Coordinates of C-alpha atoms in Angstrom, one line a residue:
Chain A
X201 CA 131.9 77.7 84.6
X202 CA 128.1 76.7 82.9
X203 CA 124.8 77.6 84.4
X204 CA 123.8 74.4 86.2
X205 CA 126.8 74.9 88.2
X206 CA 126.2 78.5 88.7
X207 CA 122.8 77.6 89.9
X208 CA 123.5 75.0 92.3
X209 CA 126.2 77.1 94.1
X210 CA 124.1 79.9 94.1
X211 CA 121.1 77.4 95.9
X212 CA 123.6 76.0 98.1
X213 CA 125.0 79.3 99.3
X214 CA 121.8 80.6 100.0
X215 CA 121.1 77.5 102.3
X216 CA 124.3 78.0 104.0
X217 CA 122.7 82.0 104.3
X218 CA 120.0 80.8 105.5
X219 CA 121.6 78.6 108.4
X220 CA 123.8 81.4 109.6
X221 CA 121.4 84.2 109.4
X222 CA 119.9 83.8 112.7
X223 CA 122.6 83.3 114.6
X224 CA 123.8 86.9 113.2
X225 CA 120.8 88.5 113.2
X226 CA 119.2 90.2 116.8
X227 CA 116.1 88.8 118.3
X228 CA 113.6 91.3 117.0
X229 CA 115.1 90.7 113.0
X230 CA 115.1 87.0 113.6
X231 CA 111.2 86.8 114.6
X232 CA 110.5 88.8 111.5
X233 CA 112.2 86.0 109.4
X234 CA 110.4 83.3 111.0
X235 CA 107.5 85.2 110.0
X236 CA 108.4 86.1 106.8
X237 CA 108.9 82.2 106.1
X238 CA 105.8 81.1 107.7
X239 CA 103.9 83.2 105.8
X240 CA 106.1 82.3 102.5
X241 CA 105.2 78.6 102.9
X242 CA 101.0 79.5 103.4
X243 CA 101.5 81.7 100.3
X244 CA 103.2 79.1 98.6
X245 CA 100.4 77.2 99.1
X246 CA 98.3 79.3 97.8
X247 CA 100.3 79.8 94.8
X248 CA 99.7 75.7 94.2
X249 CA 96.2 76.8 93.4
X250 CA 97.0 80.0 92.2
X251 CA 99.6 79.6 89.8
X252 CA 99.5 76.1 89.0
X253 CA 96.0 75.4 88.8
X254 CA 94.5 77.8 88.0
X255 CA 92.3 78.4 90.9
X256 CA 91.9 81.5 92.9
X257 CA 90.9 80.3 96.3
X258 CA 89.7 84.1 98.5
X259 CA 89.2 82.3 101.4
X260 CA 92.7 80.2 102.0
X261 CA 92.6 81.8 105.9
X262 CA 89.8 79.5 106.2
X263 CA 92.8 76.7 106.6
X264 CA 95.3 78.9 107.8
X265 CA 93.3 79.8 111.4
X266 CA 92.2 76.5 111.3
X267 CA 95.8 74.9 111.7
X268 CA 96.1 77.5 114.5
X269 CA 92.9 76.7 115.9
X270 CA 93.3 73.2 116.6
X271 CA 97.2 73.4 117.3
X272 CA 95.4 75.6 120.3
X273 CA 92.9 73.3 121.0
X274 CA 95.3 69.8 121.4
X275 CA 98.1 71.9 123.1
X276 CA 95.8 74.2 125.2
X277 CA 92.7 72.3 126.4
X278 CA 93.5 68.7 125.2
X279 CA 97.1 68.7 126.8
X280 CA 98.4 66.4 123.8
X281 CA 101.9 66.4 122.1
X282 CA 102.7 68.6 119.7
X283 CA 103.2 65.9 116.8
X284 CA 98.9 65.3 117.5
X285 CA 98.5 68.9 117.1
X286 CA 100.9 69.4 113.7
X287 CA 98.9 65.6 112.5
X288 CA 95.2 66.6 113.7
X289 CA 96.1 70.1 111.8
X290 CA 96.7 68.2 108.7
X291 CA 94.0 65.8 109.4
X292 CA 91.2 68.9 109.8
X293 CA 92.5 70.7 107.3
X294 CA 92.3 68.3 104.3
X295 CA 88.4 67.1 105.7
X296 CA 87.7 70.7 105.8
X297 CA 89.3 70.8 101.9
X298 CA 87.4 67.9 101.0
X299 CA 84.2 69.4 102.3
X300 CA 84.4 72.7 100.9
X301 CA 86.1 71.4 97.3
X302 CA 83.2 69.1 96.8
X303 CA 80.8 71.9 96.7
X304 CA 83.3 75.0 95.5
X305 CA 84.8 73.2 92.5
X306 CA 81.9 73.0 90.7
X307 CA 82.1 76.5 90.2
X308 CA 84.7 78.3 87.7
X309 CA 86.6 81.8 87.8
X310 CA 85.1 83.8 89.9
X311 CA 81.7 82.0 91.8
X312 CA 84.5 79.4 93.1
X313 CA 86.5 82.9 94.7
X314 CA 83.7 83.9 96.2
X315 CA 82.3 80.9 97.4
X316 CA 85.5 80.1 98.9
X317 CA 85.0 83.4 100.5
X318 CA 81.9 82.6 101.9
X319 CA 83.8 79.5 104.2
X320 CA 86.2 81.5 105.1
X321 CA 83.8 84.3 106.4
X322 CA 81.4 81.3 107.6
X323 CA 84.3 80.2 109.9
X324 CA 85.5 83.5 111.0
X325 CA 82.3 84.2 112.6
X326 CA 81.6 80.4 114.2
X327 CA 85.1 81.1 115.9
X328 CA 84.3 84.6 116.7
X329 CA 81.2 83.9 118.4
X330 CA 82.3 79.9 119.9
X331 CA 83.3 81.0 123.8
X332 CA 85.3 77.7 123.2
X333 CA 87.5 78.9 120.9
X334 CA 88.2 82.3 122.5
X335 CA 85.4 83.9 120.8
X336 CA 86.6 87.5 119.8
X337 CA 90.1 87.0 121.5
X338 CA 90.6 84.2 120.8
X339 CA 92.9 81.4 122.1
X340 CA 95.8 82.9 124.1
X341 CA 98.7 81.6 126.0
X342 CA 99.5 78.8 123.9
X343 CA 102.3 76.9 125.7
X344 CA 105.2 75.7 123.0
X345 CA 106.4 72.0 125.1
X346 CA 109.4 70.6 123.6
X347 CA 109.3 68.7 120.4
X348 CA 110.2 64.7 121.2
X349 CA 111.7 62.4 118.5
X350 CA 111.5 58.6 119.1
X351 CA 114.2 57.7 120.6
X352 CA 113.9 60.4 123.8
X353 CA 115.8 63.2 122.2
X354 CA 113.9 66.4 122.9
X355 CA 114.9 69.8 120.7
X356 CA 113.6 73.0 123.0
X357 CA 111.9 75.3 120.5
X358 CA 111.3 77.6 123.5
X359 CA 114.1 80.3 122.0
X360 CA 113.5 82.2 118.7
X361 CA 116.7 80.5 117.2
X362 CA 115.8 77.2 118.1
X363 CA 112.1 78.0 116.7
X364 CA 113.8 79.3 113.7
X365 CA 115.1 75.9 113.2
X366 CA 112.0 74.0 113.3
X367 CA 111.3 76.5 110.7
X368 CA 113.7 76.4 108.6
X369 CA 113.5 72.4 108.4
X370 CA 109.3 72.8 108.1
X371 CA 110.0 74.9 104.9
X372 CA 112.8 73.0 103.2
X373 CA 110.6 69.8 104.0
X374 CA 107.8 71.7 102.2
X375 CA 109.6 72.8 99.2
X376 CA 110.9 69.4 98.7
X377 CA 107.5 68.1 98.6
X378 CA 106.4 71.3 96.4
X379 CA 109.0 70.2 94.1
X380 CA 108.2 67.2 93.7
X381 CA 104.7 67.7 93.0
X382 CA 104.8 70.5 90.6
X383 CA 107.4 68.3 88.6
X384 CA 105.3 65.3 88.2
X385 CA 102.7 64.4 85.8
X386 CA 100.1 65.2 88.3
X387 CA 101.6 68.7 88.7
X388 CA 102.0 68.8 85.1
X389 CA 98.0 68.0 84.3
X390 CA 97.4 71.0 86.7
X391 CA 99.3 73.4 84.7
X392 CA 97.1 71.9 81.7
X393 CA 94.3 72.4 83.7
X394 CA 95.3 76.1 84.4
X395 CA 95.7 76.5 80.3
X396 CA 93.1 74.6 79.1
X397 CA 90.6 72.9 81.4
X398 CA 88.6 71.6 78.2
X399 CA 91.1 70.3 76.4
X400 CA 92.5 68.4 79.6
X401 CA 88.8 66.5 80.4
X402 CA 88.5 65.7 76.6
X403 CA 92.2 63.9 77.3
X404 CA 90.2 61.7 79.8
X405 CA 91.5 63.2 82.5
X406 CA 89.0 63.7 85.5
X407 CA 89.0 67.0 85.8
X408 CA 87.5 67.8 89.1
X409 CA 89.8 65.1 91.2
X410 CA 92.7 66.7 89.6
X411 CA 91.3 70.2 91.6
X412 CA 90.3 68.4 94.6
X413 CA 93.7 66.7 95.2
X414 CA 95.4 70.1 94.7
X415 CA 93.4 71.8 97.0
X416 CA 93.9 69.1 99.7
X417 CA 97.8 69.5 99.5
X418 CA 97.0 73.3 99.5
X419 CA 95.3 73.0 102.3
X420 CA 97.4 70.8 104.1
X421 CA 100.4 73.1 104.5
X422 CA 98.2 76.3 104.9
X423 CA 96.8 74.6 107.6
X424 CA 100.0 73.0 109.1
X425 CA 101.6 76.7 108.7
X426 CA 99.1 78.3 110.4
X427 CA 99.6 76.1 113.1
X428 CA 103.3 76.7 113.3
X429 CA 102.3 80.2 113.4
X430 CA 100.0 80.1 116.1
X431 CA 102.9 78.1 118.0
X432 CA 105.0 80.9 117.1
X433 CA 103.0 83.4 118.6
X434 CA 101.9 81.9 121.5
X435 CA 98.1 82.7 120.2
X436 CA 95.5 81.5 117.5
X437 CA 92.9 84.5 117.0
X438 CA 90.0 85.4 114.6
X439 CA 92.3 87.6 112.4
X440 CA 94.1 84.5 111.3
X441 CA 90.7 83.5 109.9
X442 CA 89.4 87.0 108.2
X443 CA 89.7 87.7 104.3
X444 CA 92.0 90.4 104.6
X445 CA 94.5 87.6 105.4
X446 CA 93.7 85.8 102.5
X447 CA 93.8 88.7 100.4
X448 CA 97.2 89.9 101.8
X449 CA 98.7 86.2 100.7
X450 CA 97.0 86.5 97.0
X451 CA 99.3 90.3 97.4
X452 CA 101.9 88.1 98.5
X453 CA 101.5 85.1 95.7
X454 CA 101.3 88.0 92.9
X455 CA 103.8 90.4 94.4
X456 CA 106.3 87.7 94.1
X457 CA 105.5 85.5 91.6
X458 CA 102.7 83.4 90.3
X459 CA 103.3 80.0 89.3
X460 CA 107.4 79.8 90.8
X461 CA 107.6 77.8 93.6
X462 CA 110.2 80.4 95.5
X463 CA 107.9 83.6 94.6
X464 CA 105.8 83.4 96.6
X465 CA 108.2 83.5 99.9
X466 CA 109.8 86.6 98.1
X467 CA 106.4 88.4 97.7
X468 CA 106.1 87.5 101.7
X469 CA 109.2 89.1 102.6
X470 CA 108.4 92.0 100.7
X471 CA 105.3 92.8 102.7
X472 CA 106.3 91.7 105.4
X473 CA 109.3 93.9 105.6
X474 CA 107.1 96.9 104.5
X475 CA 104.3 96.4 107.1
X476 CA 107.1 96.4 109.7
X477 CA 109.6 99.1 109.1
X478 CA 107.7 101.4 106.5
X479 CA 104.8 101.2 109.6
X480 CA 107.2 103.4 111.2
X481 CA 108.3 106.1 109.2
X482 CA 104.9 106.4 107.2
X483 CA 101.7 105.2 109.0
X484 CA 99.4 104.4 106.1
X485 CA 101.7 102.3 104.3
X486 CA 99.2 99.5 103.1
X487 CA 98.5 102.7 100.2
X488 CA 102.1 102.0 99.5
X489 CA 101.4 98.2 99.5
X490 CA 98.5 98.6 97.3
X491 CA 99.7 100.6 95.0
X492 CA 102.4 98.1 94.7
X493 CA 99.9 95.7 94.4
X494 CA 98.3 97.5 91.7
X495 CA 101.3 98.0 89.8
X496 CA 102.3 94.5 89.7
X497 CA 99.1 93.2 88.2
X498 CA 99.0 95.9 85.2
X499 CA 103.2 95.4 84.6
X500 CA 104.3 92.8 86.2
X501 CA 101.9 89.3 86.1
X502 CA 104.2 87.1 86.6
X503 CA 105.4 89.1 89.8
X504 CA 109.1 90.4 91.2
X505 CA 110.8 86.9 91.2
X506 CA 109.1 85.4 88.1
X507 CA 110.2 88.8 86.1
X508 CA 113.0 87.9 87.3
X509 CA 113.5 84.2 86.3
X510 CA 112.2 85.3 82.8
X511 CA 115.3 87.6 82.4
X512 CA 117.3 84.8 83.6
X513 CA 116.5 82.3 82.0
X514 CA 116.0 84.6 78.3
X515 CA 119.8 84.7 79.0
X516 CA 120.8 81.5 77.1
Chain B
X824 CA 50.2 89.2 119.5
X825 CA 49.0 92.6 117.9
X826 CA 51.5 94.5 120.2
X827 CA 54.2 92.5 118.6
X828 CA 53.2 93.4 115.1
X829 CA 52.9 96.6 115.7
X830 CA 55.4 97.6 117.8
X831 CA 58.3 95.0 117.5
X832 CA 57.4 93.7 113.8
X833 CA 57.0 96.1 111.8
X834 CA 59.6 98.4 112.8
X835 CA 61.8 96.0 112.2
X836 CA 60.5 95.4 108.8
X837 CA 60.9 99.3 107.9
X838 CA 64.8 98.7 109.1
X839 CA 65.2 95.9 106.9
X840 CA 63.8 97.5 103.9
X841 CA 65.6 101.2 104.5
X842 CA 69.2 98.8 105.1
X843 CA 67.9 96.0 102.2
X844 CA 67.4 99.6 99.4
X845 CA 70.8 100.6 100.5
X846 CA 72.3 97.8 99.8
X847 CA 70.3 97.9 96.5
X848 CA 71.9 100.9 95.8
X849 CA 75.0 99.6 96.0
X850 CA 74.3 96.4 94.5
X851 CA 73.2 97.7 91.2
X852 CA 76.2 99.6 90.7
X853 CA 78.0 96.3 91.1
X854 CA 75.8 94.2 89.1
X855 CA 75.5 96.4 86.1
X856 CA 79.2 97.2 85.7
X857 CA 80.1 93.2 85.6
X858 CA 77.0 92.0 83.5
X859 CA 78.3 95.2 80.9
X860 CA 82.0 94.8 81.5
X861 CA 82.6 92.1 82.8
X862 CA 84.5 93.8 85.2
X863 CA 84.0 92.4 89.2
X864 CA 85.4 95.9 91.2
X865 CA 86.2 95.1 94.3
X866 CA 86.4 99.5 95.0
X867 CA 83.1 100.0 94.9
X868 CA 82.8 100.2 98.5
X869 CA 84.8 102.5 98.6
X870 CA 82.4 104.8 96.6
X871 CA 80.4 104.4 98.9
X872 CA 82.6 105.2 101.8
X873 CA 83.9 108.2 99.9
X874 CA 80.5 109.7 98.8
X875 CA 79.9 109.8 103.0
X876 CA 83.4 111.4 103.0
X877 CA 83.0 113.7 100.6
X878 CA 78.8 114.3 102.0
X879 CA 80.9 115.0 105.5
X880 CA 83.5 117.4 104.6
X881 CA 81.0 119.4 102.7
X882 CA 78.7 119.6 104.6
X883 CA 81.4 121.2 107.4
X884 CA 81.7 124.2 104.8
X885 CA 77.6 123.7 103.9
X886 CA 75.5 123.2 106.0
X887 CA 72.7 121.6 103.8
X888 CA 72.2 118.3 103.5
X889 CA 71.4 117.9 99.8
X890 CA 73.9 120.4 98.4
X891 CA 76.3 117.9 100.6
X892 CA 74.7 114.8 98.6
X893 CA 75.1 116.6 95.5
X894 CA 78.5 117.6 95.9
X895 CA 79.5 113.9 97.1
X896 CA 77.7 112.4 93.9
X897 CA 79.6 114.7 91.6
X898 CA 82.6 113.9 93.3
X899 CA 82.3 109.8 93.3
X900 CA 81.0 110.4 89.6
X901 CA 84.7 112.0 88.7
X902 CA 86.5 110.0 90.7
X903 CA 85.5 106.8 89.4
X904 CA 85.4 108.5 85.6
X905 CA 89.2 108.8 86.1
X906 CA 89.7 105.6 87.0
X907 CA 87.2 104.2 85.0
X908 CA 88.9 106.2 81.8
X909 CA 92.4 106.0 82.4
X910 CA 93.3 102.9 84.2
X911 CA 90.3 100.4 83.0
X912 CA 89.8 101.0 79.7
X913 CA 93.3 100.7 78.6
X914 CA 93.1 97.5 80.3
X915 CA 90.0 95.8 78.5
X916 CA 89.9 92.1 77.9
X917 CA 91.8 90.6 80.5
X918 CA 89.9 88.4 82.3
X919 CA 87.3 88.9 85.5
X920 CA 90.0 87.8 87.8
X921 CA 92.5 90.3 86.7
X922 CA 89.9 93.1 87.8
X923 CA 88.7 91.3 91.0
X924 CA 92.8 91.7 91.9
X925 CA 93.3 95.0 90.2
X926 CA 90.0 96.2 92.2
X927 CA 91.6 94.5 95.4
X928 CA 94.5 96.2 95.4
X929 CA 92.6 99.8 94.8
X930 CA 90.5 99.3 97.2
X931 CA 93.2 98.8 99.9
X932 CA 94.4 102.0 98.5
X933 CA 91.6 104.2 98.8
X934 CA 90.7 102.8 102.3
X935 CA 94.0 103.9 103.5
X936 CA 93.4 107.6 101.7
X937 CA 90.8 107.9 103.1
X938 CA 92.2 107.4 106.8
X939 CA 94.9 109.2 106.0
X940 CA 92.9 112.3 104.6
X941 CA 89.7 111.8 107.6
X942 CA 91.6 110.2 110.2
X943 CA 90.6 106.7 111.5
X944 CA 87.7 107.3 114.0
X945 CA 84.1 107.5 113.7
X946 CA 82.6 110.5 112.3
X947 CA 79.1 111.6 112.7
X948 CA 76.8 113.0 109.9
X949 CA 73.2 114.7 111.8
X950 CA 70.2 114.1 109.7
X951 CA 68.5 116.3 107.8
X952 CA 65.2 116.1 109.8
X953 CA 64.9 114.9 113.2
X954 CA 61.6 113.7 114.8
X955 CA 59.2 110.9 113.9
X956 CA 55.8 110.1 112.1
X957 CA 53.3 107.2 112.8
X958 CA 53.2 105.3 110.1
X959 CA 51.2 101.9 109.9
X960 CA 50.5 102.0 113.7
X961 CA 53.8 102.5 114.7
X962 CA 55.9 105.6 115.0
X963 CA 58.5 105.5 113.2
X964 CA 62.2 108.1 112.4
X965 CA 60.9 110.6 110.0
X966 CA 64.6 110.7 108.4
X967 CA 64.4 106.5 107.7
X968 CA 61.0 107.2 105.8
X969 CA 62.5 109.7 103.6
X970 CA 65.7 107.6 102.7
X971 CA 62.8 104.6 102.0
X972 CA 61.2 106.9 100.0
X973 CA 64.4 108.7 98.6
X974 CA 66.3 105.2 97.7
X975 CA 63.1 103.7 96.1
X976 CA 62.4 106.4 93.8
X977 CA 65.7 105.9 92.3
X978 CA 65.2 102.6 92.0
X979 CA 62.1 102.9 90.0
X980 CA 63.9 105.7 88.2
X981 CA 66.9 103.2 87.0
X982 CA 64.5 100.8 86.0
X983 CA 62.6 103.5 83.8
X984 CA 66.2 104.5 82.5
X985 CA 67.3 100.7 81.4
X986 CA 64.3 100.2 80.1
X987 CA 62.0 102.5 78.7
X988 CA 64.6 104.5 77.1
X989 CA 66.6 104.8 74.3
X990 CA 70.1 104.4 76.6
X991 CA 68.9 101.8 78.6
X992 CA 68.8 99.8 75.1
X993 CA 72.0 100.9 74.5
X994 CA 73.5 99.7 77.6
X995 CA 71.7 96.4 77.5
X996 CA 72.7 96.1 74.3
X997 CA 76.4 96.8 75.0
X998 CA 75.9 93.8 77.8
X999 CA 74.8 91.6 75.3
X1000 CA 76.9 91.9 72.4
X1001 CA 79.1 95.2 72.8
X1002 CA 81.4 94.0 69.5
X1003 CA 78.1 94.5 67.3
X1004 CA 77.1 97.5 69.1
X1005 CA 80.3 98.7 68.1
X1006 CA 79.7 97.7 64.7
X1007 CA 76.9 99.7 64.5
X1008 CA 78.6 102.9 65.4
X1009 CA 78.0 103.4 68.3
X1010 CA 80.6 104.6 70.6
X1011 CA 80.9 101.7 73.1
X1012 CA 83.9 102.6 75.5
X1013 CA 81.8 105.5 76.3
X1014 CA 78.7 103.4 76.9
X1015 CA 80.9 101.5 79.8
X1016 CA 82.2 105.0 81.4
X1017 CA 79.0 106.0 81.5
X1018 CA 77.3 102.7 82.7
X1019 CA 80.5 102.8 85.4
X1020 CA 80.1 106.5 86.7
X1021 CA 76.2 105.7 87.0
X1022 CA 77.0 102.9 89.4
X1023 CA 79.8 104.9 91.2
X1024 CA 77.4 107.6 91.7
X1025 CA 74.8 105.3 93.0
X1026 CA 77.0 103.9 95.5
X1027 CA 77.9 107.6 96.9
X1028 CA 74.4 108.6 97.0
X1029 CA 73.9 105.8 99.1
X1030 CA 76.2 106.4 101.0
X1031 CA 75.3 110.2 102.1
X1032 CA 72.1 109.2 102.5
X1033 CA 73.3 106.2 105.0
X1034 CA 75.5 108.4 106.7
X1035 CA 73.5 109.9 109.3
X1036 CA 72.4 106.2 110.4
X1037 CA 75.3 104.6 110.2
X1038 CA 78.6 106.5 110.8
X1039 CA 81.4 107.5 108.7
X1040 CA 84.8 105.5 108.9
X1041 CA 87.1 104.6 106.8
X1042 CA 86.3 100.4 105.9
X1043 CA 82.5 101.8 105.8
X1044 CA 82.8 100.2 102.5
X1045 CA 84.2 97.1 102.8
X1046 CA 81.7 96.3 105.4
X1047 CA 78.9 96.6 102.9
X1048 CA 81.3 95.4 100.0
X1049 CA 81.1 92.1 101.0
X1050 CA 76.7 91.9 100.9
X1051 CA 76.8 93.8 98.0
X1052 CA 78.8 91.2 96.4
X1053 CA 76.6 88.2 98.2
X1054 CA 73.7 90.2 96.8
X1055 CA 74.9 90.5 93.6
X1056 CA 75.6 86.8 93.1
X1057 CA 72.3 85.6 94.9
X1058 CA 70.5 87.6 92.3
X1059 CA 72.6 87.4 89.3
X1060 CA 75.8 88.8 88.4
X1061 CA 74.5 91.4 85.7
X1062 CA 70.8 91.1 86.9
X1063 CA 69.2 94.3 87.5
X1064 CA 66.1 92.7 89.0
X1065 CA 67.7 90.0 91.2
X1066 CA 70.1 92.6 92.8
X1067 CA 67.1 94.5 93.9
X1068 CA 64.9 91.5 94.7
X1069 CA 68.1 89.7 97.0
X1070 CA 68.9 93.1 98.5
X1071 CA 65.5 93.3 100.1
X1072 CA 65.2 89.7 101.0
X1073 CA 68.8 89.5 102.6
X1074 CA 68.2 93.2 104.3
X1075 CA 65.2 91.9 105.5
X1076 CA 66.4 88.7 106.7
X1077 CA 69.3 90.2 108.4
X1078 CA 66.8 92.8 110.2
X1079 CA 64.4 89.9 111.4
X1080 CA 66.5 87.6 112.4
X1081 CA 68.4 90.6 114.7
X1082 CA 65.5 89.8 116.9
X1083 CA 65.9 86.2 117.8
X1084 CA 69.7 85.4 116.7
X1085 CA 72.9 87.4 117.3
X1086 CA 73.9 89.8 114.2
X1087 CA 77.3 87.7 113.7
X1088 CA 75.0 84.6 113.7
X1089 CA 72.4 86.3 110.9
X1090 CA 75.7 87.3 109.1
X1091 CA 76.5 83.7 109.1
X1092 CA 73.7 82.2 107.7
X1093 CA 73.6 84.9 105.3
X1094 CA 76.8 83.1 103.8
X1095 CA 75.2 79.7 104.3
X1096 CA 72.2 81.0 102.3
X1097 CA 74.8 82.2 99.6
X1098 CA 76.7 78.7 99.3
X1099 CA 73.5 77.2 98.7
X1100 CA 72.0 79.3 95.9
X1101 CA 75.3 78.9 94.5
X1102 CA 75.1 75.0 94.4
X1103 CA 71.5 75.0 93.3
X1104 CA 71.4 78.0 91.2
X1105 CA 74.7 79.2 90.4
X1106 CA 74.5 81.8 88.4
X1107 CA 72.0 83.2 90.8
X1108 CA 68.5 83.5 90.9
X1109 CA 67.3 86.1 88.0
X1110 CA 71.0 85.3 86.1
X1111 CA 71.5 84.0 83.0
X1112 CA 72.8 80.6 83.2

């Protein structure tokens, strides 16, 4: 059978596997799967910046954490509905990205990375010292209300099984949107900016605006993922804003494969699995992750999934 | 009023100077390596940390602070030499983001390795001298004055090295135009390695000197690298003068502001300062645009 058919079949079988997965997994592993997917989407959002536009944001945890805190505020402090929480999370993170982007996008390369880091550190400290946001303990006890659709249909997400499906649907939607973005003219311009920014400006595109849009899309997905993450965990804490998380997501994106849509999810799986299991046998598993990172950066700049794709495509 | 200046402000200013100079020691290595090699070494904080740990371990065997400092400096110098020679050198020419990511991974490995070897708890190091001196009308710990004295001497030596010796000229030339320097017959990779090692040695020295004051724990490097980065950027990547000025400025700011606001808020203001400087003068105060 030809390649097209092969790929489509592979895709469909993967989707089926994902749907069946939560039923065959035990509770503990289901939770890990949810975590992998959520962090994977977070990494995918970063990938939009890193892999497609070539912008290294070292402060992406700011959006992730902000999403979580907004959800916490809406559900815990103001008694709103889930949709309000999601909507507000999107609004706040996009607003943040416009503010930060306006200042940061003037700078290139390493300076951009440092400004985004600086902003995320400011946010971290604000959350740490603000009692309303829970201070250093963060917001605990975030409830999990039912998802209410127009027409009165309630979908309960209390169990990890049902939550998994919420996350899965979210993942599919995000993937579809990102696919559309990256395969659109907009996405192509972003890639061009990554390759040769000067020339793109010469052709007449407003590079700053493109970067801003990219930043905002990326922030939106990061924020929504953060909101759902906090919903899942039941708390929003300062660690979700810490630059170590930003670094971890960059690791995921790089190990998985920059510039591929699914790569970051593999990277997320890689890191979450090592963190969960290697930590049982080898207390200093971070050394393994660090070494893996160094190895990937040096030898596999396209990441594990990216190199695989390269290999797969060369088969022709 | 005069009591306030005497008993509160002056000691705080001295604290700020001591802290500022330590950051300068760390920042010097960072900024020169970037200006010269285009390498942003995220693992630089780990040199500071390892210096402190090497010093600690040596002290267990030989209870002489100065010997411990020497061993720490030599040890970290060797380590950094190995790193530069066998990991960085084969990868020259890649863009700075690559090195940022690479060294980020490295810093993780070094941090965890330190935690594995020495444990995750905070270690105490005894200062080589105790007691206080009366200076400027105020009673101040003698050891801190010694630290101040030492760090100032070291920075002056570095400045002399860079501006008045042949080696300094070669280093500056390599930063300006390494291809030309190579064409003139100089061993440029060697210059890079030497500079890198000097930077690491400075950080290690800082680590040992500060260990009696700030103690020793695995992520002490992480805690100071962010500040060192800010100092380097504010001062201007590659500018030694900038690193010194910014280091003292930020050190004093952190110290004096802690009289009136919480340290976390003070830190936040430092970041805000960074953002403002990057907006107004993106290449830093003394940086070359």
